[in-house]
JSON list of C-alpha atoms in Angstrom, two decimals:
[
{"chain": "A", "resi": 1, "resn": "GLY", "atom": "CA", "xyz": [20.07, -1.56, -4.08]},
{"chain": "A", "resi": 2, "resn": "ALA", "atom": "CA", "xyz": [17.33, -2.67, -6.23]},
{"chain": "A", "resi": 3, "resn": "GLY", "atom": "CA", "xyz": [14.71, -1.81, -4.12]},
{"chain": "A", "resi": 4, "resn": "VAL", "atom": "CA", "xyz": [12.91, 0.32, -1.33]},
{"chain": "A", "resi": 5, "resn": "SER", "atom": "CA", "xyz": [14.70, 0.15, 2.01]},
{"chain": "A", "resi": 6, "resn": "GLN", "atom": "CA", "xyz": [14.39, 1.58, 5.16]},
{"chain": "A", "resi": 7, "resn": "SER", "atom": "CA", "xyz": [15.85, 1.93, 8.36]},
{"chain": "A", "resi": 8, "resn": "PRO", "atom": "CA", "xyz": [15.62, 1.19, 11.32]},
{"chain": "A", "resi": 9, "resn": "ARG", "atom": "CA", "xyz": [13.70, -1.89, 10.87]},
{"chain": "A", "resi": 10, "resn": "TYR", "atom": "CA", "xyz": [11.90, -1.92, 14.53]},
{"chain": "A", "resi": 11, "resn": "LYS", "atom": "CA", "xyz": [12.16, 1.65, 16.93]},
{"chain": "A", "resi": 12, "resn": "VAL", "atom": "CA", "xyz": [11.02, 1.82, 20.48]},
{"chain": "A", "resi": 13, "resn": "ALA", "atom": "CA", "xyz": [10.81, 4.71, 21.76]},
{"chain": "A", "resi": 14, "resn": "LYS", "atom": "CA", "xyz": [9.00, 6.47, 24.79]},
{"chain": "A", "resi": 15, "resn": "ARG", "atom": "CA", "xyz": [6.59, 8.41, 25.18]},
{"chain": "A", "resi": 16, "resn": "GLY", "atom": "CA", "xyz": [6.95, 11.97, 24.22]},
{"chain": "A", "resi": 17, "resn": "GLN", "atom": "CA", "xyz": [10.49, 11.36, 22.18]},
{"chain": "A", "resi": 18, "resn": "ASP", "atom": "CA", "xyz": [11.21, 12.06, 19.16]},
{"chain": "A", "resi": 19, "resn": "VAL", "atom": "CA", "xyz": [11.85, 9.83, 16.19]},
{"chain": "A", "resi": 20, "resn": "ALA", "atom": "CA", "xyz": [13.29, 10.16, 12.68]},
{"chain": "A", "resi": 21, "resn": "LEU", "atom": "CA", "xyz": [12.70, 7.10, 9.88]},
{"chain": "A", "resi": 22, "resn": "ARG", "atom": "CA", "xyz": [14.58, 7.13, 6.87]},
{"chain": "A", "resi": 23, "resn": "CYS", "atom": "CA", "xyz": [13.55, 6.06, 3.08]},
{"chain": "A", "resi": 24, "resn": "ASP", "atom": "CA", "xyz": [15.91, 5.32, 0.27]},
{"chain": "A", "resi": 25, "resn": "PRO", "atom": "CA", "xyz": [13.82, 4.82, -2.67]},
{"chain": "A", "resi": 26, "resn": "ILE", "atom": "CA", "xyz": [14.39, 3.19, -5.72]},
{"chain": "A", "resi": 27, "resn": "SER", "atom": "CA", "xyz": [16.94, 5.01, -8.08]},
{"chain": "A", "resi": 28, "resn": "GLY", "atom": "CA", "xyz": [15.57, 7.45, -10.33]},
{"chain": "A", "resi": 29, "resn": "HIS", "atom": "CA", "xyz": [12.02, 7.14, -8.90]},
{"chain": "A", "resi": 30, "resn": "VAL", "atom": "CA", "xyz": [10.14, 10.53, -9.28]},
{"chain": "A", "resi": 31, "resn": "SER", "atom": "CA", "xyz": [7.67, 9.64, -6.93]},
{"chain": "A", "resi": 32, "resn": "LEU", "atom": "CA", "xyz": [7.68, 8.69, -3.10]},
{"chain": "A", "resi": 33, "resn": "PHE", "atom": "CA", "xyz": [4.73, 7.84, -0.96]},
{"chain": "A", "resi": 34, "resn": "TRP", "atom": "CA", "xyz": [4.51, 7.61, 3.11]},
{"chain": "A", "resi": 35, "resn": "TYR", "atom": "CA", "xyz": [2.09, 5.10, 4.51]},
{"chain": "A", "resi": 36, "resn": "GLN", "atom": "CA", "xyz": [0.76, 4.15, 8.21]},
{"chain": "A", "resi": 37, "resn": "GLN", "atom": "CA", "xyz": [-0.69, 0.50, 8.53]},
{"chain": "A", "resi": 38, "resn": "ALA", "atom": "CA", "xyz": [-1.89, -0.02, 11.89]},
{"chain": "A", "resi": 39, "resn": "LEU", "atom": "CA", "xyz": [-2.20, -3.41, 13.24]},
{"chain": "A", "resi": 40, "resn": "GLY", "atom": "CA", "xyz": [-5.06, -5.25, 11.30]},
{"chain": "A", "resi": 41, "resn": "GLN", "atom": "CA", "xyz": [-5.13, -2.69, 8.79]},
{"chain": "A", "resi": 42, "resn": "GLY", "atom": "CA", "xyz": [-4.28, -1.99, 5.09]},
{"chain": "A", "resi": 43, "resn": "PRO", "atom": "CA", "xyz": [-1.83, 0.89, 4.73]},
{"chain": "A", "resi": 44, "resn": "GLU", "atom": "CA", "xyz": [-3.19, 4.78, 4.87]},
{"chain": "A", "resi": 45, "resn": "PHE", "atom": "CA", "xyz": [-1.46, 7.25, 3.13]},
{"chain": "A", "resi": 46, "resn": "LEU", "atom": "CA", "xyz": [0.34, 9.80, 5.03]},
{"chain": "A", "resi": 47, "resn": "THR", "atom": "CA", "xyz": [1.85, 11.93, 2.33]},
{"chain": "A", "resi": 48, "resn": "TYR", "atom": "CA", "xyz": [3.62, 12.42, -1.57]},
{"chain": "A", "resi": 49, "resn": "PHE", "atom": "CA", "xyz": [6.74, 13.68, -3.12]},
{"chain": "A", "resi": 50, "resn": "GLN", "atom": "CA", "xyz": [7.38, 14.40, -6.42]},
{"chain": "A", "resi": 51, "resn": "ASN", "atom": "CA", "xyz": [11.19, 14.71, -6.50]},
{"chain": "A", "resi": 52, "resn": "GLU", "atom": "CA", "xyz": [11.64, 17.49, -3.67]},
{"chain": "A", "resi": 53, "resn": "ALA", "atom": "CA", "xyz": [8.46, 19.02, -3.71]},
{"chain": "A", "resi": 54, "resn": "GLN", "atom": "CA", "xyz": [5.84, 17.74, -0.99]},
{"chain": "A", "resi": 55, "resn": "LEU", "atom": "CA", "xyz": [2.39, 17.78, -3.50]},
{"chain": "A", "resi": 56, "resn": "ASP", "atom": "CA", "xyz": [0.31, 16.31, -0.52]},
{"chain": "A", "resi": 57, "resn": "LYS", "atom": "CA", "xyz": [0.19, 16.06, 3.10]},
{"chain": "A", "resi": 58, "resn": "SER", "atom": "CA", "xyz": [-3.30, 15.70, 3.73]},
{"chain": "A", "resi": 59, "resn": "GLY", "atom": "CA", "xyz": [-2.93, 12.15, 5.48]},
{"chain": "A", "resi": 60, "resn": "LEU", "atom": "CA", "xyz": [-0.71, 13.23, 8.32]},
{"chain": "A", "resi": 61, "resn": "PRO", "atom": "CA", "xyz": [-2.76, 12.94, 11.27]},
{"chain": "A", "resi": 62, "resn": "SER", "atom": "CA", "xyz": [-1.15, 16.08, 12.99]},
{"chain": "A", "resi": 63, "resn": "ASP", "atom": "CA", "xyz": [1.33, 18.92, 13.09]},
{"chain": "A", "resi": 64, "resn": "ARG", "atom": "CA", "xyz": [3.89, 16.40, 15.46]},
{"chain": "A", "resi": 65, "resn": "PHE", "atom": "CA", "xyz": [3.90, 14.55, 11.80]},
{"chain": "A", "resi": 66, "resn": "PHE", "atom": "CA", "xyz": [6.39, 16.18, 9.41]},
{"chain": "A", "resi": 67, "resn": "ALA", "atom": "CA", "xyz": [8.50, 14.52, 6.15]},
{"chain": "A", "resi": 68, "resn": "GLU", "atom": "CA", "xyz": [11.02, 15.37, 3.90]},
{"chain": "A", "resi": 69, "resn": "ARG", "atom": "CA", "xyz": [12.84, 14.93, 1.14]},
{"chain": "A", "resi": 70, "resn": "PRO", "atom": "CA", "xyz": [15.31, 17.90, 0.68]},
{"chain": "A", "resi": 71, "resn": "GLU", "atom": "CA", "xyz": [17.24, 16.19, -2.89]},
{"chain": "A", "resi": 72, "resn": "GLY", "atom": "CA", "xyz": [14.44, 14.58, -4.18]},
{"chain": "A", "resi": 73, "resn": "SER", "atom": "CA", "xyz": [15.87, 10.71, -3.25]},
{"chain": "A", "resi": 74, "resn": "VAL", "atom": "CA", "xyz": [15.76, 9.75, 0.51]},
{"chain": "A", "resi": 75, "resn": "SER", "atom": "CA", "xyz": [13.44, 10.85, 2.74]},
{"chain": "A", "resi": 76, "resn": "THR", "atom": "CA", "xyz": [12.84, 11.38, 6.16]},
{"chain": "A", "resi": 77, "resn": "LEU", "atom": "CA", "xyz": [9.46, 11.72, 8.37]},
{"chain": "A", "resi": 78, "resn": "LYS", "atom": "CA", "xyz": [9.82, 12.21, 11.32]},
{"chain": "A", "resi": 79, "resn": "ILE", "atom": "CA", "xyz": [7.43, 12.42, 14.43]},
{"chain": "A", "resi": 80, "resn": "GLN", "atom": "CA", "xyz": [7.53, 14.67, 17.31]},
{"chain": "A", "resi": 81, "resn": "ARG", "atom": "CA", "xyz": [6.49, 13.69, 20.65]},
{"chain": "A", "resi": 82, "resn": "THR", "atom": "CA", "xyz": [5.45, 10.28, 19.81]},
{"chain": "A", "resi": 83, "resn": "GLN", "atom": "CA", "xyz": [2.11, 9.09, 21.64]},
{"chain": "A", "resi": 84, "resn": "GLN", "atom": "CA", "xyz": [0.96, 5.64, 21.90]},
{"chain": "A", "resi": 85, "resn": "GLU", "atom": "CA", "xyz": [-1.31, 5.66, 18.85]},
{"chain": "A", "resi": 86, "resn": "ASP", "atom": "CA", "xyz": [1.60, 6.46, 16.73]},
{"chain": "A", "resi": 87, "resn": "SER", "atom": "CA", "xyz": [2.57, 2.65, 17.41]},
{"chain": "A", "resi": 88, "resn": "ALA", "atom": "CA", "xyz": [2.04, 0.97, 13.30]},
{"chain": "A", "resi": 89, "resn": "VAL", "atom": "CA", "xyz": [4.41, 0.17, 10.83]},
{"chain": "A", "resi": 90, "resn": "TYR", "atom": "CA", "xyz": [5.46, 3.41, 8.60]},
{"chain": "A", "resi": 91, "resn": "LEU", "atom": "CA", "xyz": [5.98, 2.02, 4.95]},
{"chain": "A", "resi": 92, "resn": "CYS", "atom": "CA", "xyz": [7.36, 3.87, 2.37]},
{"chain": "A", "resi": 93, "resn": "ALA", "atom": "CA", "xyz": [6.94, 3.27, -1.43]},
{"chain": "A", "resi": 94, "resn": "SER", "atom": "CA", "xyz": [8.23, 5.13, -4.98]},
{"chain": "A", "resi": 95, "resn": "SER", "atom": "CA", "xyz": [7.20, 4.86, -8.55]},
{"chain": "A", "resi": 96, "resn": "ARG", "atom": "CA", "xyz": [8.73, 6.27, -11.48]},
{"chain": "A", "resi": 97, "resn": "GLY", "atom": "CA", "xyz": [6.00, 8.05, -12.79]},
{"chain": "A", "resi": 98, "resn": "LEU", "atom": "CA", "xyz": [4.73, 10.99, -12.48]},
{"chain": "A", "resi": 99, "resn": "ALA", "atom": "CA", "xyz": [1.23, 11.49, -11.13]},
{"chain": "A", "resi": 100, "resn": "GLY", "atom": "CA", "xyz": [-1.27, 10.81, -13.68]},
{"chain": "A", "resi": 101, "resn": "SER", "atom": "CA", "xyz": [0.84, 8.04, -15.46]},
{"chain": "A", "resi": 102, "resn": "ARG", "atom": "CA", "xyz": [-0.34, 4.59, -15.12]},
{"chain": "A", "resi": 103, "resn": "GLU", "atom": "CA", "xyz": [3.50, 4.15, -13.44]},
{"chain": "A", "resi": 104, "resn": "TYR", "atom": "CA", "xyz": [3.04, 6.55, -11.15]},
{"chain": "A", "resi": 105, "resn": "ASN", "atom": "CA", "xyz": [0.14, 4.38, -9.74]},
{"chain": "A", "resi": 106, "resn": "GLU", "atom": "CA", "xyz": [2.98, 1.34, -9.79]},
{"chain": "A", "resi": 107, "resn": "GLN", "atom": "CA", "xyz": [4.76, 1.54, -6.08]},
{"chain": "A", "resi": 108, "resn": "PHE", "atom": "CA", "xyz": [6.91, -0.49, -4.58]},
{"chain": "A", "resi": 109, "resn": "PHE", "atom": "CA", "xyz": [7.26, -0.61, -1.63]},
{"chain": "A", "resi": 110, "resn": "GLY", "atom": "CA", "xyz": [9.91, -0.88, 1.07]},
{"chain": "A", "resi": 111, "resn": "PRO", "atom": "CA", "xyz": [9.68, -3.03, 4.56]},
{"chain": "A", "resi": 112, "resn": "GLY", "atom": "CA", "xyz": [8.51, -0.37, 6.68]},
{"chain": "A", "resi": 113, "resn": "THR", "atom": "CA", "xyz": [9.14, 0.44, 10.10]},
{"chain": "A", "resi": 114, "resn": "ARG", "atom": "CA", "xyz": [7.44, -1.05, 13.04]},
{"chain": "A", "resi": 115, "resn": "LEU", "atom": "CA", "xyz": [7.27, 1.72, 15.65]},
{"chain": "A", "resi": 116, "resn": "THR", "atom": "CA", "xyz": [6.45, 1.20, 19.32]},
{"chain": "A", "resi": 117, "resn": "VAL", "atom": "CA", "xyz": [5.54, 3.54, 21.48]},
{"chain": "A", "resi": 118, "resn": "LEU", "atom": "CA", "xyz": [5.50, 2.85, 25.43]},
{"chain": "B", "resi": 1, "resn": "ASP", "atom": "CA", "xyz": [-15.77, 5.52, 5.94]},
{"chain": "B", "resi": 2, "resn": "GLN", "atom": "CA", "xyz": [-14.04, 2.87, 4.40]},
{"chain": "B", "resi": 3, "resn": "GLN", "atom": "CA", "xyz": [-13.95, 3.21, 0.46]},
{"chain": "B", "resi": 4, "resn": "VAL", "atom": "CA", "xyz": [-12.05, 0.35, -0.02]},
{"chain": "B", "resi": 5, "resn": "LYS", "atom": "CA", "xyz": [-13.58, -2.87, 1.63]},
{"chain": "B", "resi": 6, "resn": "GLN", "atom": "CA", "xyz": [-12.35, -6.53, 1.76]},
{"chain": "B", "resi": 7, "resn": "ASN", "atom": "CA", "xyz": [-15.09, -8.17, 3.70]},
{"chain": "B", "resi": 8, "resn": "SER", "atom": "CA", "xyz": [-13.35, -11.35, 3.71]},
{"chain": "B", "resi": 9, "resn": "PRO", "atom": "CA", "xyz": [-10.66, -11.34, 6.67]},
{"chain": "B", "resi": 10, "resn": "SER", "atom": "CA", "xyz": [-9.52, -14.78, 5.54]},
{"chain": "B", "resi": 11, "resn": "LEU", "atom": "CA", "xyz": [-9.65, -17.28, 2.88]},
{"chain": "B", "resi": 12, "resn": "SER", "atom": "CA", "xyz": [-8.28, -21.33, 2.77]},
{"chain": "B", "resi": 13, "resn": "VAL", "atom": "CA", "xyz": [-8.20, -23.06, -0.87]},
{"chain": "B", "resi": 14, "resn": "GLN", "atom": "CA", "xyz": [-6.47, -26.43, -1.37]},
{"chain": "B", "resi": 15, "resn": "GLU", "atom": "CA", "xyz": [-3.12, -26.47, -3.35]},
{"chain": "B", "resi": 16, "resn": "GLY", "atom": "CA", "xyz": [-4.35, -26.51, -7.18]},
{"chain": "B", "resi": 17, "resn": "ARG", "atom": "CA", "xyz": [-8.12, -25.06, -6.65]},
{"chain": "B", "resi": 18, "resn": "ILE", "atom": "CA", "xyz": [-9.08, -21.68, -7.64]},
{"chain": "B", "resi": 19, "resn": "SER", "atom": "CA", "xyz": [-8.33, -18.74, -5.61]},
{"chain": "B", "resi": 20, "resn": "ILE", "atom": "CA", "xyz": [-11.23, -16.09, -5.52]},
{"chain": "B", "resi": 21, "resn": "LEU", "atom": "CA", "xyz": [-10.59, -12.48, -3.63]},
{"chain": "B", "resi": 22, "resn": "ASN", "atom": "CA", "xyz": [-12.76, -9.95, -3.40]},
{"chain": "B", "resi": 23, "resn": "CYS", "atom": "CA", "xyz": [-12.98, -5.79, -2.82]},
{"chain": "B", "resi": 24, "resn": "ASP", "atom": "CA", "xyz": [-15.84, -3.60, -3.03]},
{"chain": "B", "resi": 25, "resn": "TYR", "atom": "CA", "xyz": [-15.62, 0.00, -3.50]},
{"chain": "B", "resi": 26, "resn": "THR", "atom": "CA", "xyz": [-17.84, 2.97, -2.72]},
{"chain": "B", "resi": 27, "resn": "ASN", "atom": "CA", "xyz": [-15.93, 6.05, -4.33]},
{"chain": "B", "resi": 28, "resn": "SER", "atom": "CA", "xyz": [-17.24, 6.34, -7.99]},
{"chain": "B", "resi": 29, "resn": "MET", "atom": "CA", "xyz": [-13.99, 8.65, -9.12]},
{"chain": "B", "resi": 30, "resn": "PHE", "atom": "CA", "xyz": [-11.49, 5.38, -8.98]},
{"chain": "B", "resi": 31, "resn": "ASP", "atom": "CA", "xyz": [-10.32, 4.82, -11.72]},
{"chain": "B", "resi": 32, "resn": "TYR", "atom": "CA", "xyz": [-7.46, 2.61, -11.49]},
{"chain": "B", "resi": 33, "resn": "PHE", "atom": "CA", "xyz": [-7.44, -0.82, -9.56]},
{"chain": "B", "resi": 34, "resn": "LEU", "atom": "CA", "xyz": [-4.27, -2.73, -7.93]},
{"chain": "B", "resi": 35, "resn": "TRP", "atom": "CA", "xyz": [-3.72, -5.55, -6.05]},
{"chain": "B", "resi": 36, "resn": "TYR", "atom": "CA", "xyz": [-0.74, -5.98, -3.73]},
{"chain": "B", "resi": 37, "resn": "LYS", "atom": "CA", "xyz": [0.50, -9.08, -1.73]},
{"chain": "B", "resi": 38, "resn": "LYS", "atom": "CA", "xyz": [2.11, -9.25, 1.03]},
{"chain": "B", "resi": 39, "resn": "TYR", "atom": "CA", "xyz": [3.99, -11.39, 3.14]},
{"chain": "B", "resi": 40, "resn": "PRO", "atom": "CA", "xyz": [5.03, -11.15, 6.97]},
{"chain": "B", "resi": 41, "resn": "ALA", "atom": "CA", "xyz": [7.80, -8.23, 8.04]},
{"chain": "B", "resi": 42, "resn": "GLU", "atom": "CA", "xyz": [7.63, -7.45, 4.25]},
{"chain": "B", "resi": 43, "resn": "GLY", "atom": "CA", "xyz": [6.31, -4.30, 2.17]},
{"chain": "B", "resi": 44, "resn": "PRO", "atom": "CA", "xyz": [3.30, -5.00, -0.40]},
{"chain": "B", "resi": 45, "resn": "THR", "atom": "CA", "xyz": [4.35, -6.41, -3.54]},
{"chain": "B", "resi": 46, "resn": "PHE", "atom": "CA", "xyz": [2.42, -4.82, -7.01]},
{"chain": "B", "resi": 47, "resn": "LEU", "atom": "CA", "xyz": [0.81, -8.35, -8.12]},
{"chain": "B", "resi": 48, "resn": "ILE", "atom": "CA", "xyz": [-1.81, -7.01, -11.04]},
{"chain": "B", "resi": 49, "resn": "SER", "atom": "CA", "xyz": [-4.12, -3.79, -12.06]},
{"chain": "B", "resi": 50, "resn": "ILE", "atom": "CA", "xyz": [-6.73, -2.54, -13.99]},
{"chain": "B", "resi": 51, "resn": "SER", "atom": "CA", "xyz": [-8.17, 0.62, -15.31]},
{"chain": "B", "resi": 52, "resn": "SER", "atom": "CA", "xyz": [-11.73, 1.43, -15.40]},
{"chain": "B", "resi": 53, "resn": "ILE", "atom": "CA", "xyz": [-11.73, 0.88, -18.92]},
{"chain": "B", "resi": 54, "resn": "LYS", "atom": "CA", "xyz": [-11.41, -3.04, -18.86]},
{"chain": "B", "resi": 55, "resn": "ASP", "atom": "CA", "xyz": [-13.10, -5.51, -17.16]},
{"chain": "B", "resi": 56, "resn": "LYS", "atom": "CA", "xyz": [-10.44, -7.98, -16.88]},
{"chain": "B", "resi": 57, "resn": "ASN", "atom": "CA", "xyz": [-6.48, -8.22, -17.25]},
{"chain": "B", "resi": 58, "resn": "GLU", "atom": "CA", "xyz": [-4.77, -11.48, -16.87]},
{"chain": "B", "resi": 59, "resn": "ASP", "atom": "CA", "xyz": [-1.23, -11.60, -16.16]},
{"chain": "B", "resi": 60, "resn": "GLY", "atom": "CA", "xyz": [-0.86, -15.53, -15.97]},
{"chain": "B", "resi": 61, "resn": "ARG", "atom": "CA", "xyz": [-2.39, -17.34, -12.98]},
{"chain": "B", "resi": 62, "resn": "PHE", "atom": "CA", "xyz": [-4.05, -14.29, -11.53]},
{"chain": "B", "resi": 63, "resn": "THR", "atom": "CA", "xyz": [-6.76, -12.50, -13.30]},
{"chain": "B", "resi": 64, "resn": "VAL", "atom": "CA", "xyz": [-8.27, -9.11, -11.88]},
{"chain": "B", "resi": 65, "resn": "PHE", "atom": "CA", "xyz": [-12.23, -8.53, -12.96]},
{"chain": "B", "resi": 66, "resn": "LEU", "atom": "CA", "xyz": [-13.93, -5.24, -12.48]},
{"chain": "B", "resi": 67, "resn": "ASN", "atom": "CA", "xyz": [-17.83, -4.49, -12.53]},
{"chain": "B", "resi": 68, "resn": "LYS", "atom": "CA", "xyz": [-18.04, -0.74, -12.40]},
{"chain": "B", "resi": 69, "resn": "SER", "atom": "CA", "xyz": [-21.80, -1.08, -11.89]},
{"chain": "B", "resi": 70, "resn": "ALA", "atom": "CA", "xyz": [-21.70, -2.90, -8.68]},
{"chain": "B", "resi": 71, "resn": "LYS", "atom": "CA", "xyz": [-18.26, -1.13, -7.66]},
{"chain": "B", "resi": 72, "resn": "HIS", "atom": "CA", "xyz": [-16.76, -4.70, -7.21]},
{"chain": "B", "resi": 73, "resn": "LEU", "atom": "CA", "xyz": [-13.25, -6.72, -8.16]},
{"chain": "B", "resi": 74, "resn": "SER", "atom": "CA", "xyz": [-12.09, -9.69, -7.78]},
{"chain": "B", "resi": 75, "resn": "LEU", "atom": "CA", "xyz": [-8.56, -11.11, -8.00]},
{"chain": "B", "resi": 76, "resn": "HIS", "atom": "CA", "xyz": [-8.52, -14.74, -9.72]},
{"chain": "B", "resi": 77, "resn": "ILE", "atom": "CA", "xyz": [-5.55, -17.30, -8.78]},
{"chain": "B", "resi": 78, "resn": "VAL", "atom": "CA", "xyz": [-5.40, -20.17, -10.90]},
{"chain": "B", "resi": 79, "resn": "PRO", "atom": "CA", "xyz": [-4.36, -22.48, -10.30]},
{"chain": "B", "resi": 80, "resn": "SER", "atom": "CA", "xyz": [-3.27, -21.85, -6.15]},
{"chain": "B", "resi": 81, "resn": "GLN", "atom": "CA", "xyz": [0.26, -22.51, -4.97]},
{"chain": "B", "resi": 82, "resn": "PRO", "atom": "CA", "xyz": [1.23, -22.71, -1.40]},
{"chain": "B", "resi": 83, "resn": "GLY", "atom": "CA", "xyz": [3.80, -19.86, -2.27]},
{"chain": "B", "resi": 84, "resn": "ASP", "atom": "CA", "xyz": [0.88, -18.14, -3.10]},
{"chain": "B", "resi": 85, "resn": "SER", "atom": "CA", "xyz": [0.08, -18.09, 0.97]},
{"chain": "B", "resi": 86, "resn": "ALA", "atom": "CA", "xyz": [-0.36, -14.56, 1.69]},
{"chain": "B", "resi": 87, "resn": "VAL", "atom": "CA", "xyz": [-2.21, -11.25, 2.77]},
{"chain": "B", "resi": 88, "resn": "TYR", "atom": "CA", "xyz": [-3.84, -9.59, -0.37]},
{"chain": "B", "resi": 89, "resn": "PHE", "atom": "CA", "xyz": [-4.87, -6.09, -0.37]},
{"chain": "B", "resi": 90, "resn": "CYS", "atom": "CA", "xyz": [-7.07, -4.44, -3.04]},
{"chain": "B", "resi": 91, "resn": "ALA", "atom": "CA", "xyz": [-6.38, -0.65, -3.66]},
{"chain": "B", "resi": 92, "resn": "ALA", "atom": "CA", "xyz": [-7.62, 2.46, -5.27]},
{"chain": "B", "resi": 93, "resn": "SER", "atom": "CA", "xyz": [-6.67, 5.96, -6.84]},
{"chain": "B", "resi": 94, "resn": "ALA", "atom": "CA", "xyz": [-8.65, 8.37, -8.61]},
{"chain": "B", "resi": 95, "resn": "THR", "atom": "CA", "xyz": [-6.22, 10.02, -11.61]},
{"chain": "B", "resi": 96, "resn": "GLY", "atom": "CA", "xyz": [-5.83, 13.57, -11.55]},
{"chain": "B", "resi": 97, "resn": "THR", "atom": "CA", "xyz": [-7.11, 14.17, -8.08]},
{"chain": "B", "resi": 98, "resn": "ALA", "atom": "CA", "xyz": [-5.48, 12.70, -4.90]},
{"chain": "B", "resi": 99, "resn": "SER", "atom": "CA", "xyz": [-2.24, 11.27, -5.29]},
{"chain": "B", "resi": 100, "resn": "LYS", "atom": "CA", "xyz": [-2.67, 8.49, -2.84]},
{"chain": "B", "resi": 101, "resn": "LEU", "atom": "CA", "xyz": [-3.64, 5.06, -2.70]},
{"chain": "B", "resi": 102, "resn": "THR", "atom": "CA", "xyz": [-6.57, 4.03, -0.96]},
{"chain": "B", "resi": 103, "resn": "PHE", "atom": "CA", "xyz": [-6.15, 0.39, 0.97]},
{"chain": "B", "resi": 104, "resn": "GLY", "atom": "CA", "xyz": [-9.08, -2.35, 1.64]},
{"chain": "B", "resi": 105, "resn": "THR", "atom": "CA", "xyz": [-8.05, -4.07, 5.12]},
{"chain": "B", "resi": 106, "resn": "GLY", "atom": "CA", "xyz": [-6.83, -7.40, 3.09]},
{"chain": "B", "resi": 107, "resn": "THR", "atom": "CA", "xyz": [-7.88, -10.90, 2.90]},
{"chain": "B", "resi": 108, "resn": "ARG", "atom": "CA", "xyz": [-5.37, -13.61, 4.31]},
{"chain": "B", "resi": 109, "resn": "LEU", "atom": "CA", "xyz": [-5.16, -16.27, 1.43]},
{"chain": "B", "resi": 110, "resn": "GLN", "atom": "CA", "xyz": [-3.82, -20.01, 3.49]},
{"chain": "B", "resi": 111, "resn": "VAL", "atom": "CA", "xyz": [-3.55, -22.44, 0.17]},
{"chain": "B", "resi": 112, "resn": "THR", "atom": "CA", "xyz": [-3.38, -25.83, 2.23]},
{"chain": "B", "resi": 113, "resn": "LEU", "atom": "CA", "xyz": [-1.63, -29.06, 0.42]}
]
């Protein structure tokens, strides 16, 4: 496809369940980002990959959050033992540039996965 | 601590008039600024950006102004159209340091007929 795709679009989990959210970036995009967007807020950075290397994970809220991009394309965000405060929209974005380039900053976003933890 | 602030949660403008959306930031390391537009159930879409070496960037109906001394930027939409109704997010980044975009909380623009 032409854009960033994410699946599932909606996920309902019981508290304590593990979830896995998938992101397919735009083909050829080197940089991949995950953001968390709570209701009424702007997206907040979680983590950044350059190809398969996770270069920044400073935004991950706890060690229950884990992200990977093993082959430098598709990425998965995993949340273990979900809590109610994890309920949010999880956005994935990709860009063609490397950190420091203008193209790096122009990120293309997917539609997001809305996670609801009951 | 909110480093990027959009103090107006909503704005209503008549079709054909100018829409002005404002954004303030506190981190002096920010040197690149972007505006994103978001429709319901979709991800944000890149609209326009500006580097800190400039004070204005124009793209069609959209112009972004940057006032570094005031740590303030604004997005002007002229003329406003009903299809512009969306939530607009201001974002900022610091080249060479963090890889992340820092977003404001958004302003919901409603363009009325």
